[in-house]
mmCIF file of C-alpha atoms in Angstrom:
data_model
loop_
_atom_site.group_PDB
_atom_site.id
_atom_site.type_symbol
_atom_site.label_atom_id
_atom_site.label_comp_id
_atom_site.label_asym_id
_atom_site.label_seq_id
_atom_site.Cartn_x
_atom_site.Cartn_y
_atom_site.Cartn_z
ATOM 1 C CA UNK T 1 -93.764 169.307 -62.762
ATOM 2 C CA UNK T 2 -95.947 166.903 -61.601
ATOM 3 C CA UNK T 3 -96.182 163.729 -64.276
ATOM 4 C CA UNK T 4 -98.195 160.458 -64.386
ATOM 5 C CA UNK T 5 -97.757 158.011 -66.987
ATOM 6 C CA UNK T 6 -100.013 154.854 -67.343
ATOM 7 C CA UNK T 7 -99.127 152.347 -69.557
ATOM 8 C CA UNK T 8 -100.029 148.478 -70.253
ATOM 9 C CA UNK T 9 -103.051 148.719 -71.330
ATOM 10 C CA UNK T 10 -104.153 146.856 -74.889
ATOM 11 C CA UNK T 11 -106.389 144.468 -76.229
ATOM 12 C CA UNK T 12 -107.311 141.519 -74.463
ATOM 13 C CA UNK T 13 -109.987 138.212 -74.533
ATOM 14 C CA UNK T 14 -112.199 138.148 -71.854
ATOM 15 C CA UNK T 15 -111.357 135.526 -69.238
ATOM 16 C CA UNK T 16 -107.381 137.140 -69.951
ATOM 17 C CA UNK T 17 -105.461 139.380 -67.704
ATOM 18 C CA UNK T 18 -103.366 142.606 -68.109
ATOM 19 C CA UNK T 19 -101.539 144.972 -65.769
ATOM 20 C CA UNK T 20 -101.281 148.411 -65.603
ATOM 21 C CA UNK T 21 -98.709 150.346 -64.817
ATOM 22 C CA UNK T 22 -98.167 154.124 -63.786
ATOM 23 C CA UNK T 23 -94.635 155.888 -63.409
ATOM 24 C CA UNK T 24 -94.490 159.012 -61.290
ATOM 25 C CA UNK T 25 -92.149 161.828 -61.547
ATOM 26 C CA UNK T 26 -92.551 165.672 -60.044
ATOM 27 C CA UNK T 27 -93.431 164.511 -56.447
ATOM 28 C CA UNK T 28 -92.514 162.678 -53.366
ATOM 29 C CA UNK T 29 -94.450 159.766 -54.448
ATOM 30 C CA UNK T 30 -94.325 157.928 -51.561
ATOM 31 C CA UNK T 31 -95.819 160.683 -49.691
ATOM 32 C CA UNK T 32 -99.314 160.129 -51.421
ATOM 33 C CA UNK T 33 -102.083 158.041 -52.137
ATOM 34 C CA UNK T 34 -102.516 156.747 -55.139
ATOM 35 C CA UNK T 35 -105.870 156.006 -57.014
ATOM 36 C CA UNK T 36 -106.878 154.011 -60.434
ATOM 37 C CA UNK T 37 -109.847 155.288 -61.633
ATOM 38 C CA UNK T 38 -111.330 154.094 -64.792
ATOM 39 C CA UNK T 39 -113.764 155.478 -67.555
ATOM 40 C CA UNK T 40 -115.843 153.648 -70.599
ATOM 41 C CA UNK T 41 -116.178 155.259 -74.331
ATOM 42 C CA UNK T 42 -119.059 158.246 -73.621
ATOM 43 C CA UNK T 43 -119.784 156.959 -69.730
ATOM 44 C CA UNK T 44 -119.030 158.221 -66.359
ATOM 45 C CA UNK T 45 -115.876 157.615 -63.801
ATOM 46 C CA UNK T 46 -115.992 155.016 -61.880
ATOM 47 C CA UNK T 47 -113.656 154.307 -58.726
ATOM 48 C CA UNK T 48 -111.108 151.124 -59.151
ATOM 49 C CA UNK T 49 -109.246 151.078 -56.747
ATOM 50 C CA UNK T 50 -106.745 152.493 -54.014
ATOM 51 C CA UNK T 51 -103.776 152.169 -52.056
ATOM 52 C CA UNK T 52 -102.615 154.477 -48.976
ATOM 53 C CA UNK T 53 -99.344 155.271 -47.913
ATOM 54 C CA UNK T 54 -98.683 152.703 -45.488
ATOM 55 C CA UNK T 55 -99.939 149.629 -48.743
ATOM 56 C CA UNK T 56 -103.661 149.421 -47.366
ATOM 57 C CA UNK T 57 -105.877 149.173 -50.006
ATOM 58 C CA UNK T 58 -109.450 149.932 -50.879
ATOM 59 C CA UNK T 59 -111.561 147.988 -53.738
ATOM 60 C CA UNK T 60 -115.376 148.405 -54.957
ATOM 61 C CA UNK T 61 -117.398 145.310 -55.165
ATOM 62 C CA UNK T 62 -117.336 145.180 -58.813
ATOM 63 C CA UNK T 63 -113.719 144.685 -59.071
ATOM 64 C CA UNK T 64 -112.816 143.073 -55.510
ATOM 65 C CA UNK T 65 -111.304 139.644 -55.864
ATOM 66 C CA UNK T 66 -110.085 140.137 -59.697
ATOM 67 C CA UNK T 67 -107.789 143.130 -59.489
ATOM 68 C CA UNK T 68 -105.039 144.274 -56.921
ATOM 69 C CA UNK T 69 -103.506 147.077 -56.277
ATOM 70 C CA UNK T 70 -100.034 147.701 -55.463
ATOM 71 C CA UNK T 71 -96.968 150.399 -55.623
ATOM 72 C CA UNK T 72 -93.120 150.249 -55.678
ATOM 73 C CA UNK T 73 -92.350 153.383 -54.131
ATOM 74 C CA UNK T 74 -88.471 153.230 -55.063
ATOM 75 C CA UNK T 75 -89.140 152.978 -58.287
ATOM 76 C CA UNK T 76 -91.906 155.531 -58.518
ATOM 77 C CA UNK T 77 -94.533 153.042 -59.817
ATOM 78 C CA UNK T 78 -98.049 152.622 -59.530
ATOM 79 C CA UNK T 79 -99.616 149.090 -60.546
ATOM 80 C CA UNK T 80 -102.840 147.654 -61.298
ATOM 81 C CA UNK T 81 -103.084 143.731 -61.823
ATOM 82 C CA UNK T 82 -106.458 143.131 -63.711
ATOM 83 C CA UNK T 83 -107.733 139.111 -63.742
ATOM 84 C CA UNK T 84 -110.617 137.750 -65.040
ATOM 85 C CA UNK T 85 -111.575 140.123 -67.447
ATOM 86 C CA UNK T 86 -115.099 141.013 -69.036
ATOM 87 C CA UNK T 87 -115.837 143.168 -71.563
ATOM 88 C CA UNK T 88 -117.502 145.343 -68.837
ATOM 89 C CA UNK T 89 -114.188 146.066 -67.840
ATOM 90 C CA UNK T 90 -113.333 147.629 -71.140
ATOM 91 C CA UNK T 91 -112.191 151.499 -70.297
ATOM 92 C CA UNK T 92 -109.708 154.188 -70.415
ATOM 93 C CA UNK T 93 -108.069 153.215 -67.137
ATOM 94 C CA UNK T 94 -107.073 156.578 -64.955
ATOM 95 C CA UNK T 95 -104.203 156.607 -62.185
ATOM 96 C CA UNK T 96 -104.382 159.464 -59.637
ATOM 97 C CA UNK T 97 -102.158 160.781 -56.807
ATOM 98 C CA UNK T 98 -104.414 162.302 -53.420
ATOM 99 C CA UNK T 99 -102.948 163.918 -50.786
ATOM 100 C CA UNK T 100 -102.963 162.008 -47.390
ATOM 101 C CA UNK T 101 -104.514 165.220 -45.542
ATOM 102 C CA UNK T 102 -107.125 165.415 -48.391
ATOM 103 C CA UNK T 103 -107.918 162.043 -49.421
ATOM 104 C CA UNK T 104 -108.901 163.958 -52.892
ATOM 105 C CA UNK T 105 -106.888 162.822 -56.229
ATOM 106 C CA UNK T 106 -105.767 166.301 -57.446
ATOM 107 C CA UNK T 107 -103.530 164.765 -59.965
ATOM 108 C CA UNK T 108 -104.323 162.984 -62.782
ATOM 109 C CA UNK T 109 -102.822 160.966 -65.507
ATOM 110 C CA UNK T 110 -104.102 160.817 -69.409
ATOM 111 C CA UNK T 111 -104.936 157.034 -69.140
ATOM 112 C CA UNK T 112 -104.070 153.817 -71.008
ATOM 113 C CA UNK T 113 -106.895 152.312 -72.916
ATOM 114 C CA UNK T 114 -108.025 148.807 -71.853
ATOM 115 C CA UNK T 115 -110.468 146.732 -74.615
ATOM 116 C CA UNK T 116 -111.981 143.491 -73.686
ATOM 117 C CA UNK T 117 -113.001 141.314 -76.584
ATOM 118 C CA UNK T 118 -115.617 138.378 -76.415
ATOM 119 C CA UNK Z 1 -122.815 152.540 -51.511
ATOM 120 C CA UNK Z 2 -123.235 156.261 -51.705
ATOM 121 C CA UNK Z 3 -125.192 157.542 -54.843
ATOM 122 C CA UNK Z 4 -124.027 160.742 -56.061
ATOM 123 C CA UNK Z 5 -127.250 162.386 -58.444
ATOM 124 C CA UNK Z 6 -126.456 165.386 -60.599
ATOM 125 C CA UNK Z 7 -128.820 168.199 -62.145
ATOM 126 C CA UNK Z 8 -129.521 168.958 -64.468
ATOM 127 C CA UNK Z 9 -127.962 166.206 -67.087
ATOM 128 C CA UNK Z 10 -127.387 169.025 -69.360
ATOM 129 C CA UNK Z 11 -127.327 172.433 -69.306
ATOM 130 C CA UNK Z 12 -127.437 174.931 -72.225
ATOM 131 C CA UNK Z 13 -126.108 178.598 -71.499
ATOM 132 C CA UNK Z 14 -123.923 181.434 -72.844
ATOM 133 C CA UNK Z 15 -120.937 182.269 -71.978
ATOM 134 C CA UNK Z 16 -121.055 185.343 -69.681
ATOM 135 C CA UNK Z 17 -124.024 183.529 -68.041
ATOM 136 C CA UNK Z 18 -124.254 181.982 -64.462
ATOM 137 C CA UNK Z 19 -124.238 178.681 -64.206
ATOM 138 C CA UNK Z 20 -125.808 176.775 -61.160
ATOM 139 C CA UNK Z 21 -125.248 172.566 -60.639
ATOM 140 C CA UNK Z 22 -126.096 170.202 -58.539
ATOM 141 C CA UNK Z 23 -125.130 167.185 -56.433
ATOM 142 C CA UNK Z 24 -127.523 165.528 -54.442
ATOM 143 C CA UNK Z 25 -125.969 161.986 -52.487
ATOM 144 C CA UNK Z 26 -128.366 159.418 -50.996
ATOM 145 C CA UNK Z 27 -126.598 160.070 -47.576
ATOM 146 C CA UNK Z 28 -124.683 162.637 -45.699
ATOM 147 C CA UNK Z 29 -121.509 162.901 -47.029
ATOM 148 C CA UNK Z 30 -120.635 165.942 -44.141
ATOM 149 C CA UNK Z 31 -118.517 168.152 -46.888
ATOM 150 C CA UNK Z 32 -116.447 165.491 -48.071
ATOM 151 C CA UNK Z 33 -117.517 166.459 -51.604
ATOM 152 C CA UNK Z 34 -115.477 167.542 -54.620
ATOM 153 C CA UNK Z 35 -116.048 168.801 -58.140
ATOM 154 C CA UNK Z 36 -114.467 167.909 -61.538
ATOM 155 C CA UNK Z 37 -114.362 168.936 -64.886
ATOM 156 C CA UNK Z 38 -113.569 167.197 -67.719
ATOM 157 C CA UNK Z 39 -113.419 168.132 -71.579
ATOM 158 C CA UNK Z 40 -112.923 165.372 -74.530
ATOM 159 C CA UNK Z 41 -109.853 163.483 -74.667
ATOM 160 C CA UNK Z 42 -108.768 164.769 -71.369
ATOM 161 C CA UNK Z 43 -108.039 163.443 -67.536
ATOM 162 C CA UNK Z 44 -110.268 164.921 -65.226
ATOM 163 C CA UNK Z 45 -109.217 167.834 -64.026
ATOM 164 C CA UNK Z 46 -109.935 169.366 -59.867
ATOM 165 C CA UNK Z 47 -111.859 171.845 -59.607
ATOM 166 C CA UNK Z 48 -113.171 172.166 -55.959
ATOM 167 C CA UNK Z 49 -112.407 169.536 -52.917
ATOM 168 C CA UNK Z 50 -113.982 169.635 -50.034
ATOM 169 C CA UNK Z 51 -117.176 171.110 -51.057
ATOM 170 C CA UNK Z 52 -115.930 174.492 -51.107
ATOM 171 C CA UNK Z 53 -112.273 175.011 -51.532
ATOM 172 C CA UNK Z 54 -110.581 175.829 -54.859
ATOM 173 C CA UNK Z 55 -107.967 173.648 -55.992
ATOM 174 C CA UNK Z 56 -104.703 175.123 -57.296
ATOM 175 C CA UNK Z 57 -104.856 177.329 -60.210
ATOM 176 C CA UNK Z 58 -108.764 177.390 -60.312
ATOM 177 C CA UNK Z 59 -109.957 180.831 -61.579
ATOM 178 C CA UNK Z 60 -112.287 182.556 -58.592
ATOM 179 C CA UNK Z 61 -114.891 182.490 -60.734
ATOM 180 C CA UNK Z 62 -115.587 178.599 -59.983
ATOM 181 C CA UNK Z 63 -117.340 178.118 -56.309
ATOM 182 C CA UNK Z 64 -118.881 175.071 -54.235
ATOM 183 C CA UNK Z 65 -120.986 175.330 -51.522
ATOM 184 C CA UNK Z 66 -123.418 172.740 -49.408
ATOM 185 C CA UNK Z 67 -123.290 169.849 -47.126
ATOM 186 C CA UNK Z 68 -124.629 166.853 -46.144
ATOM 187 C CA UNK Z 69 -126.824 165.658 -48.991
ATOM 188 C CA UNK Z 70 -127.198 168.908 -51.331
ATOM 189 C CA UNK Z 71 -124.260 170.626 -53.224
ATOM 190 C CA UNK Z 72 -123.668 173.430 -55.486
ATOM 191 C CA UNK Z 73 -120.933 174.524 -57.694
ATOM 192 C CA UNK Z 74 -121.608 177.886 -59.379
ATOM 193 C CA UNK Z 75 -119.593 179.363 -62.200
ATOM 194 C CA UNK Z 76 -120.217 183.145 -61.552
ATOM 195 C CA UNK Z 77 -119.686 184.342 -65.323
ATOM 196 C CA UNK Z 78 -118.492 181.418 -68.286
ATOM 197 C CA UNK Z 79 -115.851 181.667 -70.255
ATOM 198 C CA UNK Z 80 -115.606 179.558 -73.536
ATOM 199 C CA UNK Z 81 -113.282 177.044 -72.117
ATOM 200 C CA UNK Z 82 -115.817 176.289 -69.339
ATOM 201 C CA UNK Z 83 -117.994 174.044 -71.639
ATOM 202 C CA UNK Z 84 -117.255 171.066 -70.788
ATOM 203 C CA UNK Z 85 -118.745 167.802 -68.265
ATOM 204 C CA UNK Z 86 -119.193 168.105 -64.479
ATOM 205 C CA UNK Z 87 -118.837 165.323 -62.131
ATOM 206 C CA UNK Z 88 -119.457 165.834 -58.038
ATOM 207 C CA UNK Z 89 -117.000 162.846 -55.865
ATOM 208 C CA UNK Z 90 -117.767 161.829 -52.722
ATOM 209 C CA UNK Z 91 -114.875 160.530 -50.312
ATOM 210 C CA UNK Z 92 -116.752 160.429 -46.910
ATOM 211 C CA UNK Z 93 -117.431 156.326 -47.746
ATOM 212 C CA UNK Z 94 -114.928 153.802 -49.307
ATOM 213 C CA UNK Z 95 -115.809 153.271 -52.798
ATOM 214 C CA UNK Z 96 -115.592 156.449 -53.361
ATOM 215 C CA UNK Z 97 -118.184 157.400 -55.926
ATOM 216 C CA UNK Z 98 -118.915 160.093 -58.283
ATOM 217 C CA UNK Z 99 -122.174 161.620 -59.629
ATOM 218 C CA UNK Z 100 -123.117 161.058 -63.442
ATOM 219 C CA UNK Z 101 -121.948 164.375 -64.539
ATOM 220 C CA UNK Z 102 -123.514 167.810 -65.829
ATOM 221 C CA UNK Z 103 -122.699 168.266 -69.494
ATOM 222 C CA UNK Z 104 -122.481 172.228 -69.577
ATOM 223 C CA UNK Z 105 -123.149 172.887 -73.718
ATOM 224 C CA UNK Z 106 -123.045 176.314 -75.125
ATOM 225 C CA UNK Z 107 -126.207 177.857 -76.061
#
């Protein structure tokens, strides 16, 4: 069975960082993409970021510079280093696997929440 | 960026009805398009990738169509657990992006 489990996430003062972590079990994780994909109380989804394969990643401009990406495929782990927080980046944070062939996350964890205080 | 707009924000229907949503993105996005649903307190789940193919374990009655700009997914005849909130994804563009979502409320 196919698993994803984020964790790391908490409370933390804007200006602070925090890093997210997701643990994979059911699949040949190495074999995939992997995705974080985050989502604020009542909003939409928004993209975070992403990491192929072969370790190239992807960011949007709203996050580029402040949070990287990165994966440990022997020990099954998905990461997300978050830095310079704001409370805009307060969310239920989302990892994802996606298929190479597909490029579409068809897997997704139940999130770890991430609050930003002023 | 590519902007993903859905329609209608909401939509109020029975179940047994038809249900008809749509995607429209601000550039071609060939059929690199895929549909979501998502109910409270849970991950989104895959519903169709690829503007038209079912995902695993996605009852027959759930369809996408379109490409380029305009999108469809169609749910032929609901079912109560169907009520939930819609969200299109493209993937044709890094970021990837995804629409603002169709809440689909019983009527």
């Amino acid at each position: 069975e196919v698993q994803l489990v984020e964790s790391g996430g908490g409370l933390v003062q804007a200006g602070g960082s925090l890093r997210l972590s997701c643990a994979a079990s059911g699949f040949t994780f190495s074999s995939y993409d992997m995705h974080w994909v985050r989502q604020a109380r009542g909003k939409g989804l928004e993209w975070v970021s992403a990491i192929g394969t072969a370790g190239d990643t992807y960011y949007p401009g709203s996050v580029k510079g402040r949070f990287t990406i990165s994966r440990e495929n022997a020990k099954n782990s998905l990461y997300l280093q978050m830095n310079s927080l704001g409370v805009g980046d307060t969310a239920v944070y989302y990892c994802a696997r996606a298929p190479r062939a597909s490029g579409t996350p068809d897997y997704w964890g139940q999130g770890t929440l991430v609050t930003v205080s002023s | 960026e590519i902007v993903l707009t859905q329609s209608p924000a909401t939509l109020s229907l029975s179940p047994g009805e038809r249900a008809t949503l749509s995607c429209r993105a601000s550039q071609s996005v060939s059929t690199y398009l895929n549909w979501y649903q998502q109910k409270p307190g849970q991950a989104p789940r895959l519903l169709i990738y690829d503007a038209s193919n079912r995902a695993s374990g996605i009852p027959a009655r759930f369809s996408g169509s379109g490409s380029g700009t305009d999108f469809t997914l169609t749910i032929s005849s609901l079912e109560p657990e169907d009520f939930a909130v819609y969200y299109c994804q493209q993937r044709s563009n890094w970021p990837y992006t995804f629409g603002q979502g169709t809440k689909l409320e019983i009527k």
